[in-house]
Structure formats: C-alpha cells, structure tokens
C-alpha cells in the first residue's frame, strides 16, 4: 500500500488510497482517473451536482440515487460509479474534491510524476500552464502535473504547493508582508 506524502493520514486520503488500490488491481487506473476528472469538472460546472454532494439535507438513499443517475449521465466507469455510491452511503460525498486531489496525487506518483497544486487569481490559459509545467520540470527534474485552482483574493501571482513545499508569489502575500513591515 502506498503512503505518498502522508496521504493516508486524512479521511479523504484513505478513501482515495482504497479507490487507487482497487483501480490498480483491476487494471482500470486510466479509466478511473478519467472518470474522476469528469466528476471534478461536473462539480465545478453544475451547482445542482455540487449541492447534491454537499447538502446535509439529502439522505443516504436519495444521495445514492442521485449520484448513480449523475454517474450514468456523465458516463463514468463502473468502479467510479460504485465508489460514488459508497461515498453516498457513508455520507462522505462532501469529501469528493479532496478525494479526487489525493487520487490524482497517488496516480501521478505511481507514474513517476509529481503533482503541484497551483492557485492563481485568474484562470490560466494553456500556454501559461505549459510554461509553468516546464519551469517546474526544470526545477524538480521530473514531470509535473498541475491541479489548477482559482482564488480571486490573491489579486495576482501564484501559489504553488508541491508536497510540503510552498512557493507563494501572490500579491496578497506581498501586501500583507509590506503591511506587517510597516507596523513594526
């Protein structure tokens, strides 16, 4: 069992590790990874699907029916569909974004890649992502996958997290540092 960077220490990490091991043993890793990418996109695009996964008002049975219908509509593989059902039955659908991130990290590590979580103030275009990947590849000496997040409160710049290392070049942090320096 892999223990990549302490992933198993969290609840979402334990679920991600279980799904990863199941997918690897059944030789369905690429299909599950693609299905989870589809689910992540659905969470970002659909307020209804996000509400289904986060609302405490939806019971286990209704949540299971809802995710089963969504999985069918999204065309996810059977392993991922079953996994979503398990999350619904265990009232853990709210952990889905963290589970997906942990799974991506495990899959990238399995392929010999590193995953970087990149937060920017505005969405990055393909050219910017490619340039960032190249810079990270040069710095780390290995291929890097990026999970892109957007946080408008950063104002500008990037925050890059690779494992326990963080590179913060955001304007928000620079302004906070300047304000702190001016106080004291």
PDB file of C-alpha atoms in Angstrom:
ATOM      1  CA  UNK A   1       0.000   0.000   0.000  1.00  0.00           C
ATOM      2  CA  UNK A   2       1.392   3.376  -1.000  1.00  0.00           C
ATOM      3  CA  UNK A   3       1.832   6.087   1.557  1.00  0.00           C
ATOM      4  CA  UNK A   4       2.666   9.020  -0.652  1.00  0.00           C
ATOM      5  CA  UNK A   5       3.379  12.113   1.393  1.00  0.00           C
ATOM      6  CA  UNK A   6       1.128  11.163   4.282  1.00  0.00           C
ATOM      7  CA  UNK A   7      -1.972  10.908   2.096  1.00  0.00           C
ATOM      8  CA  UNK A   8      -3.365   8.089   4.216  1.00  0.00           C
ATOM      9  CA  UNK A   9      -3.412  10.312   7.288  1.00  0.00           C
ATOM     10  CA  UNK A  10      -6.620  12.046   6.196  1.00  0.00           C
ATOM     11  CA  UNK A  11     -10.108  10.666   5.713  1.00  0.00           C
ATOM     12  CA  UNK A  12     -10.140  11.702   2.065  1.00  0.00           C
ATOM     13  CA  UNK A  13      -6.693  10.154   1.665  1.00  0.00           C
ATOM     14  CA  UNK A  14      -7.880   6.800   2.982  1.00  0.00           C
ATOM     15  CA  UNK A  15     -10.804   6.772   0.537  1.00  0.00           C
ATOM     16  CA  UNK A  16      -8.518   7.840  -2.321  1.00  0.00           C
ATOM     17  CA  UNK A  17      -5.996   5.137  -1.427  1.00  0.00           C
ATOM     18  CA  UNK A  18      -8.716   2.480  -1.340  1.00  0.00           C
ATOM     19  CA  UNK A  19     -10.014   3.567  -4.754  1.00  0.00           C
ATOM     20  CA  UNK A  20      -6.473   3.742  -6.143  1.00  0.00           C
ATOM     21  CA  UNK A  21      -5.632   0.222  -4.944  1.00  0.00           C
ATOM     22  CA  UNK A  22      -8.904  -1.133  -6.344  1.00  0.00           C
ATOM     23  CA  UNK A  23      -8.326   0.571  -9.707  1.00  0.00           C
ATOM     24  CA  UNK A  24      -4.719  -0.608  -9.873  1.00  0.00           C
ATOM     25  CA  UNK A  25      -5.598  -4.217  -9.021  1.00  0.00           C
ATOM     26  CA  UNK A  26      -8.385  -4.287 -11.614  1.00  0.00           C
ATOM     27  CA  UNK A  27      -6.104  -2.567 -14.164  1.00  0.00           C
ATOM     28  CA  UNK A  28      -8.604   0.275 -14.537  1.00  0.00           C
ATOM     29  CA  UNK A  29      -6.380   3.134 -13.358  1.00  0.00           C
ATOM     30  CA  UNK A  30      -6.642   5.248 -16.549  1.00  0.00           C
ATOM     31  CA  UNK A  31     -10.432   4.817 -16.712  1.00  0.00           C
ATOM     32  CA  UNK A  32     -10.950   5.721 -13.058  1.00  0.00           C
ATOM     33  CA  UNK A  33      -8.638   8.716 -13.362  1.00  0.00           C
ATOM     34  CA  UNK A  34     -10.518   9.952 -16.436  1.00  0.00           C
ATOM     35  CA  UNK A  35     -13.862   9.395 -14.702  1.00  0.00           C
ATOM     36  CA  UNK A  36     -12.732  11.345 -11.642  1.00  0.00           C
ATOM     37  CA  UNK A  37     -11.638  14.209 -13.917  1.00  0.00           C
ATOM     38  CA  UNK A  38     -15.152  14.185 -15.397  1.00  0.00           C
ATOM     39  CA  UNK A  39     -16.687  14.221 -11.914  1.00  0.00           C
ATOM     40  CA  UNK A  40     -14.399  17.095 -10.846  1.00  0.00           C
ATOM     41  CA  UNK A  41     -15.461  19.078 -13.906  1.00  0.00           C
ATOM     42  CA  UNK A  42     -19.125  18.363 -13.136  1.00  0.00           C
ATOM     43  CA  UNK A  43     -18.613  19.618  -9.578  1.00  0.00           C
ATOM     44  CA  UNK A  44     -17.132  22.836 -10.976  1.00  0.00           C
ATOM     45  CA  UNK A  45     -19.779  23.310 -13.669  1.00  0.00           C
ATOM     46  CA  UNK A  46     -23.016  22.199 -12.020  1.00  0.00           C
ATOM     47  CA  UNK A  47     -24.397  23.894  -8.941  1.00  0.00           C
ATOM     48  CA  UNK A  48     -27.006  21.125  -8.642  1.00  0.00           C
ATOM     49  CA  UNK A  49     -24.397  18.362  -8.624  1.00  0.00           C
ATOM     50  CA  UNK A  50     -22.298  20.288  -6.096  1.00  0.00           C
ATOM     51  CA  UNK A  51     -25.389  20.735  -3.906  1.00  0.00           C
ATOM     52  CA  UNK A  52     -26.091  17.001  -4.140  1.00  0.00           C
ATOM     53  CA  UNK A  53     -22.618  16.237  -2.825  1.00  0.00           C
ATOM     54  CA  UNK A  54     -22.553  18.858  -0.063  1.00  0.00           C
ATOM     55  CA  UNK A  55     -26.095  19.182   1.282  1.00  0.00           C
ATOM     56  CA  UNK A  56     -26.674  17.595   4.702  1.00  0.00           C
ATOM     57  CA  UNK A  57     -30.405  17.655   3.963  1.00  0.00           C
ATOM     58  CA  UNK A  58     -30.186  14.896   1.360  1.00  0.00           C
ATOM     59  CA  UNK A  59     -30.462  11.426   2.902  1.00  0.00           C
ATOM     60  CA  UNK A  60     -28.211   8.474   2.123  1.00  0.00           C
ATOM     61  CA  UNK A  61     -30.685   6.750  -0.162  1.00  0.00           C
ATOM     62  CA  UNK A  62     -31.548   9.866  -2.142  1.00  0.00           C
ATOM     63  CA  UNK A  63     -27.881  10.831  -2.411  1.00  0.00           C
ATOM     64  CA  UNK A  64     -27.017   7.336  -3.666  1.00  0.00           C
ATOM     65  CA  UNK A  65     -29.798   7.517  -6.275  1.00  0.00           C
ATOM     66  CA  UNK A  66     -28.694  10.996  -7.282  1.00  0.00           C
ATOM     67  CA  UNK A  67     -25.027  10.127  -7.749  1.00  0.00           C
ATOM     68  CA  UNK A  68     -25.940   6.936  -9.590  1.00  0.00           C
ATOM     69  CA  UNK A  69     -28.035   8.978 -12.040  1.00  0.00           C
ATOM     70  CA  UNK A  70     -25.281  11.593 -12.346  1.00  0.00           C
ATOM     71  CA  UNK A  71     -22.635   8.911 -12.890  1.00  0.00           C
ATOM     72  CA  UNK A  72     -24.717   7.415 -15.666  1.00  0.00           C
ATOM     73  CA  UNK A  73     -25.260  10.803 -17.295  1.00  0.00           C
ATOM     74  CA  UNK A  74     -21.555  11.645 -17.022  1.00  0.00           C
ATOM     75  CA  UNK A  75     -20.534   8.278 -18.462  1.00  0.00           C
ATOM     76  CA  UNK A  76     -18.122   7.355 -15.677  1.00  0.00           C
ATOM     77  CA  UNK A  77     -16.730   3.829 -15.423  1.00  0.00           C
ATOM     78  CA  UNK A  78     -18.344   1.212 -13.188  1.00  0.00           C
ATOM     79  CA  UNK A  79     -15.629   1.323 -10.500  1.00  0.00           C
ATOM     80  CA  UNK A  80     -16.032   5.076 -10.060  1.00  0.00           C
ATOM     81  CA  UNK A  81     -19.818   4.803 -10.123  1.00  0.00           C
ATOM     82  CA  UNK A  82     -19.728   2.173  -7.379  1.00  0.00           C
ATOM     83  CA  UNK A  83     -17.277   4.304  -5.402  1.00  0.00           C
ATOM     84  CA  UNK A  84     -19.599   7.311  -5.578  1.00  0.00           C
ATOM     85  CA  UNK A  85     -22.371   5.063  -4.238  1.00  0.00           C
ATOM     86  CA  UNK A  86     -20.174   4.025  -1.315  1.00  0.00           C
ATOM     87  CA  UNK A  87     -19.423   7.683  -0.554  1.00  0.00           C
ATOM     88  CA  UNK A  88     -23.155   8.462  -0.618  1.00  0.00           C
ATOM     89  CA  UNK A  89     -23.977   5.560   1.711  1.00  0.00           C
ATOM     90  CA  UNK A  90     -21.220   6.616   4.119  1.00  0.00           C
ATOM     91  CA  UNK A  91     -22.266  10.308   3.980  1.00  0.00           C
ATOM     92  CA  UNK A  92     -18.826  11.268   2.607  1.00  0.00           C
ATOM     93  CA  UNK A  93     -19.763  12.923  -0.693  1.00  0.00           C
ATOM     94  CA  UNK A  94     -18.663  16.243   0.776  1.00  0.00           C
ATOM     95  CA  UNK A  95     -15.100  14.847   0.750  1.00  0.00           C
ATOM     96  CA  UNK A  96     -15.187  14.258  -3.017  1.00  0.00           C
ATOM     97  CA  UNK A  97     -12.944  17.193  -4.119  1.00  0.00           C
ATOM     98  CA  UNK A  98     -10.252  16.227  -1.575  1.00  0.00           C
ATOM     99  CA  UNK A  99     -10.545  12.553  -2.558  1.00  0.00           C
ATOM    100  CA  UNK A 100     -10.085  13.433  -6.222  1.00  0.00           C
ATOM    101  CA  UNK A 101      -6.986  15.541  -5.445  1.00  0.00           C
ATOM    102  CA  UNK A 102      -5.483  12.747  -3.336  1.00  0.00           C
ATOM    103  CA  UNK A 103      -6.255  10.145  -6.033  1.00  0.00           C
ATOM    104  CA  UNK A 104      -4.599  12.307  -8.697  1.00  0.00           C
ATOM    105  CA  UNK A 105      -1.542  12.617  -6.481  1.00  0.00           C
ATOM    106  CA  UNK A 106      -1.359   8.847  -5.963  1.00  0.00           C
ATOM    107  CA  UNK A 107      -1.796   8.164  -9.692  1.00  0.00           C
ATOM    108  CA  UNK A 108       0.848  10.735 -10.651  1.00  0.00           C
ATOM    109  CA  UNK A 109       3.265   9.286  -8.102  1.00  0.00           C
ATOM    110  CA  UNK A 110       2.583   5.821  -9.492  1.00  0.00           C
ATOM    111  CA  UNK A 111       3.593   7.088 -12.961  1.00  0.00           C
ATOM    112  CA  UNK A 112       6.719   8.767 -11.568  1.00  0.00           C
ATOM    113  CA  UNK A 113       5.283  12.257 -11.820  1.00  0.00           C
ATOM    114  CA  UNK A 114       4.857  14.972  -9.234  1.00  0.00           C
ATOM    115  CA  UNK A 115       1.611  16.868  -8.713  1.00  0.00           C
ATOM    116  CA  UNK A 116       1.643  20.578  -7.985  1.00  0.00           C
ATOM    117  CA  UNK A 117      -1.408  22.434  -6.693  1.00  0.00           C
ATOM    118  CA  UNK A 118      -1.365  25.832  -8.397  1.00  0.00           C
ATOM    119  CA  UNK A 119      -3.668  28.603  -7.185  1.00  0.00           C
ATOM    120  CA  UNK A 120      -3.975  31.750  -9.279  1.00  0.00           C
ATOM    121  CA  UNK A 121      -6.093  34.887  -9.080  1.00  0.00           C
ATOM    122  CA  UNK A 122      -7.470  34.285 -12.585  1.00  0.00           C
ATOM    123  CA  UNK A 123      -7.801  31.134 -14.729  1.00  0.00           C
ATOM    124  CA  UNK A 124      -4.572  30.278 -16.585  1.00  0.00           C
ATOM    125  CA  UNK A 125      -4.641  29.616 -20.324  1.00  0.00           C
ATOM    126  CA  UNK A 126      -2.995  26.580 -21.927  1.00  0.00           C
ATOM    127  CA  UNK A 127       0.195  28.439 -22.848  1.00  0.00           C
ATOM    128  CA  UNK A 128       0.664  29.682 -19.287  1.00  0.00           C
ATOM    129  CA  UNK A 129       0.071  26.178 -17.885  1.00  0.00           C
ATOM    130  CA  UNK A 130       2.621  24.692 -20.302  1.00  0.00           C
ATOM    131  CA  UNK A 131       5.213  27.331 -19.358  1.00  0.00           C
ATOM    132  CA  UNK A 132       4.580  26.691 -15.663  1.00  0.00           C
ATOM    133  CA  UNK A 133       4.925  22.919 -16.132  1.00  0.00           C
ATOM    134  CA  UNK A 134       8.225  23.454 -17.965  1.00  0.00           C
ATOM    135  CA  UNK A 135       9.605  25.673 -15.187  1.00  0.00           C
ATOM    136  CA  UNK A 136       8.547  23.159 -12.513  1.00  0.00           C
ATOM    137  CA  UNK A 137      10.005  20.262 -14.539  1.00  0.00           C
ATOM    138  CA  UNK A 138      13.330  22.143 -14.750  1.00  0.00           C
ATOM    139  CA  UNK A 139      13.295  22.913 -11.030  1.00  0.00           C
ATOM    140  CA  UNK A 140      12.295  19.409  -9.857  1.00  0.00           C
ATOM    141  CA  UNK A 141      13.909  17.260 -12.532  1.00  0.00           C
ATOM    142  CA  UNK A 142      10.757  15.250 -13.203  1.00  0.00           C
ATOM    143  CA  UNK A 143       7.408  15.612 -14.951  1.00  0.00           C
ATOM    144  CA  UNK A 144       4.837  17.682 -13.109  1.00  0.00           C
ATOM    145  CA  UNK A 145       1.046  17.530 -13.304  1.00  0.00           C
ATOM    146  CA  UNK A 146      -0.806  20.606 -12.120  1.00  0.00           C
ATOM    147  CA  UNK A 147      -4.122  20.885 -10.316  1.00  0.00           C
ATOM    148  CA  UNK A 148      -5.394  24.366 -11.081  1.00  0.00           C
ATOM    149  CA  UNK A 149      -7.437  26.356  -8.570  1.00  0.00           C
ATOM    150  CA  UNK A 150      -8.669  29.945  -8.779  1.00  0.00           C
ATOM    151  CA  UNK A 151      -8.768  32.284  -5.769  1.00  0.00           C
ATOM    152  CA  UNK A 152      -9.574  35.904  -6.723  1.00  0.00           C
ATOM    153  CA  UNK A 153      -8.467  37.090  -3.258  1.00  0.00           C
ATOM    154  CA  UNK A 154      -4.824  36.551  -4.323  1.00  0.00           C
ATOM    155  CA  UNK A 155      -5.167  39.661  -6.566  1.00  0.00           C
ATOM    156  CA  UNK A 156      -2.357  38.366  -8.803  1.00  0.00           C
ATOM    157  CA  UNK A 157       0.584  35.986  -8.903  1.00  0.00           C
ATOM    158  CA  UNK A 158       0.602  32.295  -7.994  1.00  0.00           C
ATOM    159  CA  UNK A 159       0.749  29.982  -5.016  1.00  0.00           C
ATOM    160  CA  UNK A 160       2.357  26.645  -5.917  1.00  0.00           C
ATOM    161  CA  UNK A 161       2.273  23.707  -3.497  1.00  0.00           C
ATOM    162  CA  UNK A 162       4.344  20.614  -4.196  1.00  0.00           C
ATOM    163  CA  UNK A 163       4.099  18.177  -1.332  1.00  0.00           C
ATOM    164  CA  UNK A 164       5.106  20.102   1.779  1.00  0.00           C
ATOM    165  CA  UNK A 165       6.881  22.830  -0.202  1.00  0.00           C
ATOM    166  CA  UNK A 166       5.050  26.079  -0.998  1.00  0.00           C
ATOM    167  CA  UNK A 167       6.081  28.872  -3.340  1.00  0.00           C
ATOM    168  CA  UNK A 168       3.938  31.952  -2.712  1.00  0.00           C
ATOM    169  CA  UNK A 169       4.376  34.815  -5.167  1.00  0.00           C
ATOM    170  CA  UNK A 170       0.887  36.236  -4.747  1.00  0.00           C
ATOM    171  CA  UNK A 171       0.267  39.951  -4.492  1.00  0.00           C
ATOM    172  CA  UNK A 172      -1.922  39.327  -1.428  1.00  0.00           C
ATOM    173  CA  UNK A 173       1.018  37.849   0.492  1.00  0.00           C
ATOM    174  CA  UNK A 174       3.362  40.612  -0.641  1.00  0.00           C
ATOM    175  CA  UNK A 175       0.878  43.273   0.512  1.00  0.00           C
ATOM    176  CA  UNK A 176       0.412  41.522   3.861  1.00  0.00           C
ATOM    177  CA  UNK A 177       4.193  41.343   4.323  1.00  0.00           C
ATOM    178  CA  UNK A 178       4.538  45.017   3.480  1.00  0.00           C
ATOM    179  CA  UNK A 179       1.754  45.956   5.916  1.00  0.00           C
ATOM    180  CA  UNK A 180       3.416  43.870   8.640  1.00  0.00           C
ATOM    181  CA  UNK A 181       6.783  45.509   7.989  1.00  0.00           C
ATOM    182  CA  UNK A 182       5.263  48.991   8.154  1.00  0.00           C
ATOM    183  CA  UNK A 183       3.670  48.240  11.562  1.00  0.00           C
ATOM    184  CA  UNK A 184       6.801  47.174  13.252  1.00  0.00           C
TER     185      UNK A 184
END
